[in-house]
PDB file of C-alpha atoms in Angstrom:
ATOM      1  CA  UNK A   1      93.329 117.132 102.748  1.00 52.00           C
ATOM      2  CA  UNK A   2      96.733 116.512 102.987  1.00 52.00           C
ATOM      3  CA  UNK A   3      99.719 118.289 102.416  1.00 56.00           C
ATOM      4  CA  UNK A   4      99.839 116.871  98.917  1.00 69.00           C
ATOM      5  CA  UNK A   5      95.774 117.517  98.560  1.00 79.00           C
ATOM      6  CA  UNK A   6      94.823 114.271  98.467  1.00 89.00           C
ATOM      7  CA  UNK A   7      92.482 112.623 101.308  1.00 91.00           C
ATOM      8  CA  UNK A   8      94.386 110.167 104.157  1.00 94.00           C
ATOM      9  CA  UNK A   9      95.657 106.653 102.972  1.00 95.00           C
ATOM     10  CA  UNK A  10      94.313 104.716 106.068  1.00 96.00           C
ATOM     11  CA  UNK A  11      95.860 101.313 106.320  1.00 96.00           C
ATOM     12  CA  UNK A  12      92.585  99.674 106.600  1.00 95.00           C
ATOM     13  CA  UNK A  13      88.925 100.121 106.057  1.00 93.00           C
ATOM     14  CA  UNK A  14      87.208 101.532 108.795  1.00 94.00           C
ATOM     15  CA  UNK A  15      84.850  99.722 111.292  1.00 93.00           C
ATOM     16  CA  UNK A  16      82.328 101.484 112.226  1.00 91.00           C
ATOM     17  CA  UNK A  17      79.497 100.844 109.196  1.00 88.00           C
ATOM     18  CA  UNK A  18      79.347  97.412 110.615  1.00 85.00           C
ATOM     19  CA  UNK A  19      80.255  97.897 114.832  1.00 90.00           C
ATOM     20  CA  UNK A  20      77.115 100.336 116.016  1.00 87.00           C
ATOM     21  CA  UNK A  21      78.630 100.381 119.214  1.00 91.00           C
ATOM     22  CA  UNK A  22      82.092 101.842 117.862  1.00 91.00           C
ATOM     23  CA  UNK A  23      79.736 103.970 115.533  1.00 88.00           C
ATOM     24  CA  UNK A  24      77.778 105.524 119.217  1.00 87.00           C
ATOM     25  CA  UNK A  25      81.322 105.598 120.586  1.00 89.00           C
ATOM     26  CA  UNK A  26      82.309 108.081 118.050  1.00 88.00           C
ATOM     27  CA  UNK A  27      79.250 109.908 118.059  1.00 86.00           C
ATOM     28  CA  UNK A  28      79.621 110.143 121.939  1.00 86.00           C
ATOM     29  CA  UNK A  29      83.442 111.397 121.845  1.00 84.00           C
ATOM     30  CA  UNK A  30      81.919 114.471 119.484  1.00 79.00           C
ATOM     31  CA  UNK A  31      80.037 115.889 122.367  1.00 78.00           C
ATOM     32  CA  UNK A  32      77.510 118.421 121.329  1.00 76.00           C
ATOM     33  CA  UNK A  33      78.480 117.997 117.633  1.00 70.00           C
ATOM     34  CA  UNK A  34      77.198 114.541 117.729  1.00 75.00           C
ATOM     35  CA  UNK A  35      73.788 115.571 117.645  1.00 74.00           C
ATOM     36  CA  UNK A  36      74.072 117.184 114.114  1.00 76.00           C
ATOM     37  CA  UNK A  37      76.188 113.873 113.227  1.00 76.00           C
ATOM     38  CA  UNK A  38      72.738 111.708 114.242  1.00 74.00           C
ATOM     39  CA  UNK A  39      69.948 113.961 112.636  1.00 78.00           C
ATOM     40  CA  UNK A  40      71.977 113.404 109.243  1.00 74.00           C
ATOM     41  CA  UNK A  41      72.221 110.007 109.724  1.00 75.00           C
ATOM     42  CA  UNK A  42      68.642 110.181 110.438  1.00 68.00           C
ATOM     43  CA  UNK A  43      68.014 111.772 107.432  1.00 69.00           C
ATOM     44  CA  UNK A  44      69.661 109.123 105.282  1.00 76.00           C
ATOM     45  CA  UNK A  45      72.937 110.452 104.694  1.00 73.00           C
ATOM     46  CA  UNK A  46      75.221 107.988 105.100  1.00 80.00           C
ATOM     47  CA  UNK A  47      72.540 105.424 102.954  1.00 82.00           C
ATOM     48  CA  UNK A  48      74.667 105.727  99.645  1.00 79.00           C
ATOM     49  CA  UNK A  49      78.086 105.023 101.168  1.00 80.00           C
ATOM     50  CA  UNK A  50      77.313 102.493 103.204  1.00 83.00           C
ATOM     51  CA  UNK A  51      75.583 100.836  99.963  1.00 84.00           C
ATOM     52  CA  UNK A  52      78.445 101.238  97.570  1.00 83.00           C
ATOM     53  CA  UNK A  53      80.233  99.460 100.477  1.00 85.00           C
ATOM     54  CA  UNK A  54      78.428  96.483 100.491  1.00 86.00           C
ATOM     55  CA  UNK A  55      78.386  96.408  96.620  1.00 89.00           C
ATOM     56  CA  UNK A  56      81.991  96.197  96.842  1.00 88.00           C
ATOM     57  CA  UNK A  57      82.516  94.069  99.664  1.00 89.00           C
ATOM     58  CA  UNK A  58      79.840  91.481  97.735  1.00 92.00           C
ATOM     59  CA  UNK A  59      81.175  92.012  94.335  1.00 92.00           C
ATOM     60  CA  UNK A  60      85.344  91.203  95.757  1.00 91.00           C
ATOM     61  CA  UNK A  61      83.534  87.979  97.026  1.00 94.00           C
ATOM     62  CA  UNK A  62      81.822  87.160  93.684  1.00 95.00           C
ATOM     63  CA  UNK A  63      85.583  87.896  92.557  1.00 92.00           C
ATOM     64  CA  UNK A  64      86.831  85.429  94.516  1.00 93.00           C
ATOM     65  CA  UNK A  65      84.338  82.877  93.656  1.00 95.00           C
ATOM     66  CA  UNK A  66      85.236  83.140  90.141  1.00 96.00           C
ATOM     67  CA  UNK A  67      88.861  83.005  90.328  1.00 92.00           C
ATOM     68  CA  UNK A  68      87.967  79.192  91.533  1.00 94.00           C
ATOM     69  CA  UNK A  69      86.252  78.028  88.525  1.00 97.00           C
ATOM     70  CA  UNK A  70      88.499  77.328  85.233  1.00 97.00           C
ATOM     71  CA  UNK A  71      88.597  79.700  82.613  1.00 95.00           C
ATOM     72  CA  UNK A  72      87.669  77.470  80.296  1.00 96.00           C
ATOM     73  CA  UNK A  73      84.196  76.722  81.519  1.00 97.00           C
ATOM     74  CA  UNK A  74      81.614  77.989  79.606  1.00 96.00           C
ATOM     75  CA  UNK A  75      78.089  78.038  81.266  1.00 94.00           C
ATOM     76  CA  UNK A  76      74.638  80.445  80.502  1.00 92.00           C
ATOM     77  CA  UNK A  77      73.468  83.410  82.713  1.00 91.00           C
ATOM     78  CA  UNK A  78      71.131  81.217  84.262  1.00 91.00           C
ATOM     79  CA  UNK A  79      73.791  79.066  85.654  1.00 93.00           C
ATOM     80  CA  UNK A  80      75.981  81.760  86.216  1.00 94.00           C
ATOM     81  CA  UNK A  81      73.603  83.565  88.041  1.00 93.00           C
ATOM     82  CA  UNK A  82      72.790  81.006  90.162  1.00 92.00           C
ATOM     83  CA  UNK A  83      76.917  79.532  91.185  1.00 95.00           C
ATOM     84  CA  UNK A  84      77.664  83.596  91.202  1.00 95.00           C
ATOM     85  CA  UNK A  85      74.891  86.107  92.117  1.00 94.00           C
ATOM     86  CA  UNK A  86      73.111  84.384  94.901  1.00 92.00           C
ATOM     87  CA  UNK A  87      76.039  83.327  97.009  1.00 93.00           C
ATOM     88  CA  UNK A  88      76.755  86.433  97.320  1.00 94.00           C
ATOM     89  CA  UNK A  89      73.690  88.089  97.831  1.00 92.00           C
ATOM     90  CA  UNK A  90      73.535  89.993  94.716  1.00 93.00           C
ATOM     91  CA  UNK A  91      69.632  90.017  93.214  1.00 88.00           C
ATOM     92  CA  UNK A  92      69.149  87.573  90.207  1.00 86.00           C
ATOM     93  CA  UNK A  93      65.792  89.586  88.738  1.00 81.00           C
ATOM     94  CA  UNK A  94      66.296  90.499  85.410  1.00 82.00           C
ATOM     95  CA  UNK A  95      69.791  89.600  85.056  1.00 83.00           C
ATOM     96  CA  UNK A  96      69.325  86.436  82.674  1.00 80.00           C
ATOM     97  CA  UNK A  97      67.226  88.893  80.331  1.00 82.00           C
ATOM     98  CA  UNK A  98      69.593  91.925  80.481  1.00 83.00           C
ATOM     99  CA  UNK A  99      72.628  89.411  79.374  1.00 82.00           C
ATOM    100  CA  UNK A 100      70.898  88.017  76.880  1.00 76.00           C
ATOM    101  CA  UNK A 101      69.390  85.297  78.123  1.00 75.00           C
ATOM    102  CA  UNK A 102      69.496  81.590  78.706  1.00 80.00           C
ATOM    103  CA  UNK A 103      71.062  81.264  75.108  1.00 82.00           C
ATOM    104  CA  UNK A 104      74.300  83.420  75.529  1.00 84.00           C
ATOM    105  CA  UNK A 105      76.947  81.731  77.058  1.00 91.00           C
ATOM    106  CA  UNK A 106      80.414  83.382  78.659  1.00 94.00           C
ATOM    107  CA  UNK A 107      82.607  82.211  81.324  1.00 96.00           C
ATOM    108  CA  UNK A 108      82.779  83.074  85.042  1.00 96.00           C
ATOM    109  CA  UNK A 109      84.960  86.003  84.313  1.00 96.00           C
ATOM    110  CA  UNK A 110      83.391  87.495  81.365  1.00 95.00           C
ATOM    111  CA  UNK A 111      79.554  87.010  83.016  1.00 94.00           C
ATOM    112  CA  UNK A 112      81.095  88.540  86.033  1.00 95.00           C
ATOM    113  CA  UNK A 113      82.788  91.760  83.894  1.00 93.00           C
ATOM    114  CA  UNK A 114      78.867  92.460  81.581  1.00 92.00           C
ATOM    115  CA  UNK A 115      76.904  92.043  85.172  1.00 91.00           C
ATOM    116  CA  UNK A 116      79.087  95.212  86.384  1.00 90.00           C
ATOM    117  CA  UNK A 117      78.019  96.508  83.491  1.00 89.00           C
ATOM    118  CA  UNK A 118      74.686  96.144  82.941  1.00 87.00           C
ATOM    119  CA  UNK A 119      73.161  98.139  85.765  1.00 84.00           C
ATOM    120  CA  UNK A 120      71.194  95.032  87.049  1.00 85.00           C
ATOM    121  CA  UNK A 121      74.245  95.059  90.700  1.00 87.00           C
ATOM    122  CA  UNK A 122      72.149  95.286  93.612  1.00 87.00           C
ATOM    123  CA  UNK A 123      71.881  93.896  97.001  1.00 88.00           C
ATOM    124  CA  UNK A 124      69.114  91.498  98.192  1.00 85.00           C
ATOM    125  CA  UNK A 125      67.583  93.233 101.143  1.00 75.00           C
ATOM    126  CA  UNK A 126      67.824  91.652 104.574  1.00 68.00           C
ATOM    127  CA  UNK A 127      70.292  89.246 103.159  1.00 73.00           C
ATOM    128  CA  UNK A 128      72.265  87.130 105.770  1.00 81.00           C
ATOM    129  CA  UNK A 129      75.404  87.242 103.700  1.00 88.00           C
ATOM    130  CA  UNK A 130      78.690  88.038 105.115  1.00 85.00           C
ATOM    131  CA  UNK A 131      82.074  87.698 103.971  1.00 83.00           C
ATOM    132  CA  UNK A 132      83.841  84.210 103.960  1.00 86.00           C
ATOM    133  CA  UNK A 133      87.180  83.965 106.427  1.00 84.00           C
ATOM    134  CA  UNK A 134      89.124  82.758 103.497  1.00 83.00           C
ATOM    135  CA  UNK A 135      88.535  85.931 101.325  1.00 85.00           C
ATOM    136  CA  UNK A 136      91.919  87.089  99.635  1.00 84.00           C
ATOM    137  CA  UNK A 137      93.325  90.321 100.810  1.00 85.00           C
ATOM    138  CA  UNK A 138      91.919  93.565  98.121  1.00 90.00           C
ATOM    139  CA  UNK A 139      94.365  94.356  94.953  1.00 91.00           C
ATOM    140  CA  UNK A 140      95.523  98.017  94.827  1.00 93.00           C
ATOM    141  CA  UNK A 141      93.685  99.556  91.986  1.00 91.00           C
ATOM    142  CA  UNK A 142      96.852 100.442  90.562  1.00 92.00           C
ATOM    143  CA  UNK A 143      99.817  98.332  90.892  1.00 93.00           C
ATOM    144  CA  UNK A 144      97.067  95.022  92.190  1.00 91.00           C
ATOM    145  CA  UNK A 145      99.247  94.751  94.890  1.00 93.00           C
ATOM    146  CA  UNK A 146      97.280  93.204  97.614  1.00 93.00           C
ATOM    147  CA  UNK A 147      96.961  95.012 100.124  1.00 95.00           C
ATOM    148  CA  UNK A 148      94.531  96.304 103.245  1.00 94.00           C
ATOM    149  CA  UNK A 149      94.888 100.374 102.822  1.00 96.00           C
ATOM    150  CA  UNK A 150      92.148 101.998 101.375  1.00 95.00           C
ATOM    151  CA  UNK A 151      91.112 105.889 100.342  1.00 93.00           C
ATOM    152  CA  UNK A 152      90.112 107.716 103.298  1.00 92.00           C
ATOM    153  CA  UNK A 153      87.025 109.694 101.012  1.00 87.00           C
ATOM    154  CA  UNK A 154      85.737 106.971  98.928  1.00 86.00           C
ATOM    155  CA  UNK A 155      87.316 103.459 100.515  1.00 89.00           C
ATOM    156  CA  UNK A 156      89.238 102.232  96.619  1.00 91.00           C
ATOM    157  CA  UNK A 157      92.325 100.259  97.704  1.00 93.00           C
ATOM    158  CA  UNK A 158      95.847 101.830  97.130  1.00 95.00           C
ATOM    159  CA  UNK A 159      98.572 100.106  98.573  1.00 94.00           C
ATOM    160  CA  UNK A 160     100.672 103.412  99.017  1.00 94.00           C
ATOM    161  CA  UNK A 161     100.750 107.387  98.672  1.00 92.00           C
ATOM    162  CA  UNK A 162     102.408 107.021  95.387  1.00 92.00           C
ATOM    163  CA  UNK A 163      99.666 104.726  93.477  1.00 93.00           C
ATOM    164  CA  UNK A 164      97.406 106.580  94.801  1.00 92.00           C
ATOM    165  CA  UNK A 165      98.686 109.677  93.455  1.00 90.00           C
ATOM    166  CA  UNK A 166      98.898 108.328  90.054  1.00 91.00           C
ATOM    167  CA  UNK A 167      95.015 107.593  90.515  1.00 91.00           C
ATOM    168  CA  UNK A 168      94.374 110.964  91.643  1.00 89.00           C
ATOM    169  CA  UNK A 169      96.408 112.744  88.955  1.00 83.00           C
ATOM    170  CA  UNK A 170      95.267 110.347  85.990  1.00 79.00           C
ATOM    171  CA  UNK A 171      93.967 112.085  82.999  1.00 68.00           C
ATOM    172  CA  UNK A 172      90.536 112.756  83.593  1.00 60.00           C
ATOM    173  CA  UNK A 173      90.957 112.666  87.340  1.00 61.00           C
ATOM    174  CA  UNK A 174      88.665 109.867  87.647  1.00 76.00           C
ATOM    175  CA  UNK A 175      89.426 109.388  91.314  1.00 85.00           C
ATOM    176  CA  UNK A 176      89.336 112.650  92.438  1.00 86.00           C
ATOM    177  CA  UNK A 177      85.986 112.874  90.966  1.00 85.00           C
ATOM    178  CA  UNK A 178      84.955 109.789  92.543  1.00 81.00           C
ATOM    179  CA  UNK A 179      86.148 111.109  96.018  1.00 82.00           C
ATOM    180  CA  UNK A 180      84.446 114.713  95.355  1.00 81.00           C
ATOM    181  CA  UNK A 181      81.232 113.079  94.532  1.00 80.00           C
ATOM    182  CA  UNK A 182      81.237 110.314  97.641  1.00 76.00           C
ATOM    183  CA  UNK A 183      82.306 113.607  99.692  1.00 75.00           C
ATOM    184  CA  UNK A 184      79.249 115.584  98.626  1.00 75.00           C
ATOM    185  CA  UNK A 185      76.682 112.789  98.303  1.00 71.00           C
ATOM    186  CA  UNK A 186      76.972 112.251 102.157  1.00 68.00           C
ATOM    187  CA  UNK A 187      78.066 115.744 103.131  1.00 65.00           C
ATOM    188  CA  UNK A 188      81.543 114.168 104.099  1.00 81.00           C
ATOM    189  CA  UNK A 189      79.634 112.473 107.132  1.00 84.00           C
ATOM    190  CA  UNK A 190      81.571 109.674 106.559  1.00 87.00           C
ATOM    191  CA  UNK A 191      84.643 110.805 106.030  1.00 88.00           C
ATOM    192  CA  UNK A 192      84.290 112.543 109.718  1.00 88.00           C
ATOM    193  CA  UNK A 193      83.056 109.276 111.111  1.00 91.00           C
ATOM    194  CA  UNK A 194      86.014 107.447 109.339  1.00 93.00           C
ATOM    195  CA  UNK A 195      88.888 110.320 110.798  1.00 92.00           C
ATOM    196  CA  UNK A 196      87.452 110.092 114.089  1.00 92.00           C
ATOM    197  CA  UNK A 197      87.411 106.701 114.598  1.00 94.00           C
ATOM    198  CA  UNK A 198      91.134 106.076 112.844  1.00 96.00           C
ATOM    199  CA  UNK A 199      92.340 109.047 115.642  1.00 93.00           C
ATOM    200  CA  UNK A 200      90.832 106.257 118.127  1.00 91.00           C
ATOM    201  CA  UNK A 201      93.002 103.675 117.404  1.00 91.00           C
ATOM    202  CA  UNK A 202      95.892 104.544 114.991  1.00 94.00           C
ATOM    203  CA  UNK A 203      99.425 105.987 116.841  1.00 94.00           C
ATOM    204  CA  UNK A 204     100.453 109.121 116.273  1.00 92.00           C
ATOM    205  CA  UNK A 205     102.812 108.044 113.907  1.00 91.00           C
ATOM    206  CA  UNK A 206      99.966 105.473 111.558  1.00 93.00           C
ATOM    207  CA  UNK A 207      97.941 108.837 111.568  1.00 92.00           C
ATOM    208  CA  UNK A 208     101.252 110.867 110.352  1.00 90.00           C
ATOM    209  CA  UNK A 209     101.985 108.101 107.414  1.00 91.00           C
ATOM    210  CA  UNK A 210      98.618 108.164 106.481  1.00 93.00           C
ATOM    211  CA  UNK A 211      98.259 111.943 105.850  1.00 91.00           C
ATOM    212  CA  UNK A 212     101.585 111.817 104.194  1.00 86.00           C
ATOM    213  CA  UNK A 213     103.157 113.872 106.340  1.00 73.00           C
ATOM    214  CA  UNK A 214     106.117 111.606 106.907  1.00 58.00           C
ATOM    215  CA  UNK A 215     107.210 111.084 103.272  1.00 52.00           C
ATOM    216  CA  UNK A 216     107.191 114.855 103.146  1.00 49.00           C
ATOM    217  CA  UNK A 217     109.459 115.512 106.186  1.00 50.00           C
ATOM    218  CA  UNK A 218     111.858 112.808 104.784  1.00 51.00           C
ATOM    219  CA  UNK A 219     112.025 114.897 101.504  1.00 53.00           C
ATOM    220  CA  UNK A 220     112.490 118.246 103.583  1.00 51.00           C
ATOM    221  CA  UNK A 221     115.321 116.124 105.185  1.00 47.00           C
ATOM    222  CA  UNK A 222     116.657 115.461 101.834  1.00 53.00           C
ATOM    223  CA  UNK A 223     116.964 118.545 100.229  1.00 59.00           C
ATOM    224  CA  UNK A 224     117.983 119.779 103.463  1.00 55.00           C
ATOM    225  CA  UNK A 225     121.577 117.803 103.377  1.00 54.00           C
ATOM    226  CA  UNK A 226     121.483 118.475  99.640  1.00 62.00           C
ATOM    227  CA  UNK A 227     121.575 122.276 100.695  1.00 64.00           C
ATOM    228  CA  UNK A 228     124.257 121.405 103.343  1.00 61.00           C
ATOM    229  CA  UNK A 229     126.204 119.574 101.251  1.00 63.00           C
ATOM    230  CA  UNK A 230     126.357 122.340  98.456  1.00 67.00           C
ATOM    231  CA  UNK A 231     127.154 124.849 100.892  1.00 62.00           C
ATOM    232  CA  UNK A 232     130.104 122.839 102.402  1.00 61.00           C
ATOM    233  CA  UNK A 233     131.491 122.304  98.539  1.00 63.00           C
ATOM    234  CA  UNK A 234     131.294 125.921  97.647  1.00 65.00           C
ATOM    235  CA  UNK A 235     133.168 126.424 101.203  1.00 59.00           C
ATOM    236  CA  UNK A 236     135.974 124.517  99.582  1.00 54.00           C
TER     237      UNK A 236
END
């Protein structure tokens, strides 16, 4: 972790879950510790992350898709399930029932809001979906800036150090246990994969500002002409 204990702010997602050939790049640059890297990833290990990324990456599209249709449009899970689910590539068994079927009636956002909550989300198999080119930047999870950065443990989008922090210190620590839990679940695999292939292509400096290391030096700096500045006043 960093030097304030939190995990890197990388200023985007990483590639690598969807570029195989950037993935074998990585693995190749590891040497004899690739081979551990590919017997877990053998063994499944990286099966849970990669899925909770493709739940997200679906369920910012269905986002999108609903911030098109007017509020005021009412519609039944049927319909909605049919203009919002399958564009997407989300699977449409079950839902209708588990919203109360073809009788209740919502609008886009509030089917949207009791499908995240209902424990139907999942991902059609061998779907061909794939994200539109018009898709709106993600919202920090904070401040809904938009923004690209993202967590480098568990991929939520922060659009700084500071709103991330206030994630990671909130009361109950619901991030931090988020990150501990993604961290464990895949042995940190893909945190590795993630720092190795950000070390690839970030400067020296990205990888500094994303481990937070500059905003500290600019404090040290800080209190460091604060110091100077007190010592020249008691001089006079």
């Amino acid at each position: 972790s960093a030097h304030d204990g939190m995990p890197p702010l990388w200023p985007r997602g990483p590639r690598w879950p969807e570029d195989n050939e950037l993935l074998n790049s990585i693995v190749a640059n590891l040497g004899e510790g690739g081979a551990g890297i590919v017997s877990m990833m053998r063994m499944g290990m990286l099966n849970n992350v990669l899925d909770q990324r493709q739940l997200d990456a679906r369920y910012r599209h269905m986002s999108h898709l609903v911030s098109q249709i007017d509020a005021g449009e009412v519609a039944s899970s049927r319909e909605w399930s049919r203009r919002l689910l399958e564009p997407v590539g989300f699977g449409t068994r079950g839902v209708v029932d588990a919203l109360g079927g073809d009788a209740t009636t919502s609008n886009a956002k509030t089917f949207q809001v009791t499908y995240a909550r209902s424990g139907c989300m999942v991902c059609v198999p061998d779907s061909d979906w794939s994200p539109p080119a018009d898709l709106p930047p993600t919202l920090c999870d904070i401040c809904q800036s938009p923004t690209t950065h993202e967590c480098g443990l568990c991929g939520e989008a922060y659009c700084s150090r500071e709103c991330m922090r206030s994630a990671w210190h909130s009361k109950g620590g619901s991030h931090r246990t988020i990150c501990e839990q993604i961290f464990e679940t895949s042995s940190g695999l893909a945190a590795t994969l993630t720092r190795m292939e950000m070390a690839q292509v970030l400067t020296q400096e990205e990888m500094t500002i994303a481990w937070g290391a500059a905003k500290r030096a600019q404090s040290e700096i800080a209190r460091e002409k604060a110091a100077a500045l007190e010592r020249s006043r008691e001089r006079a």
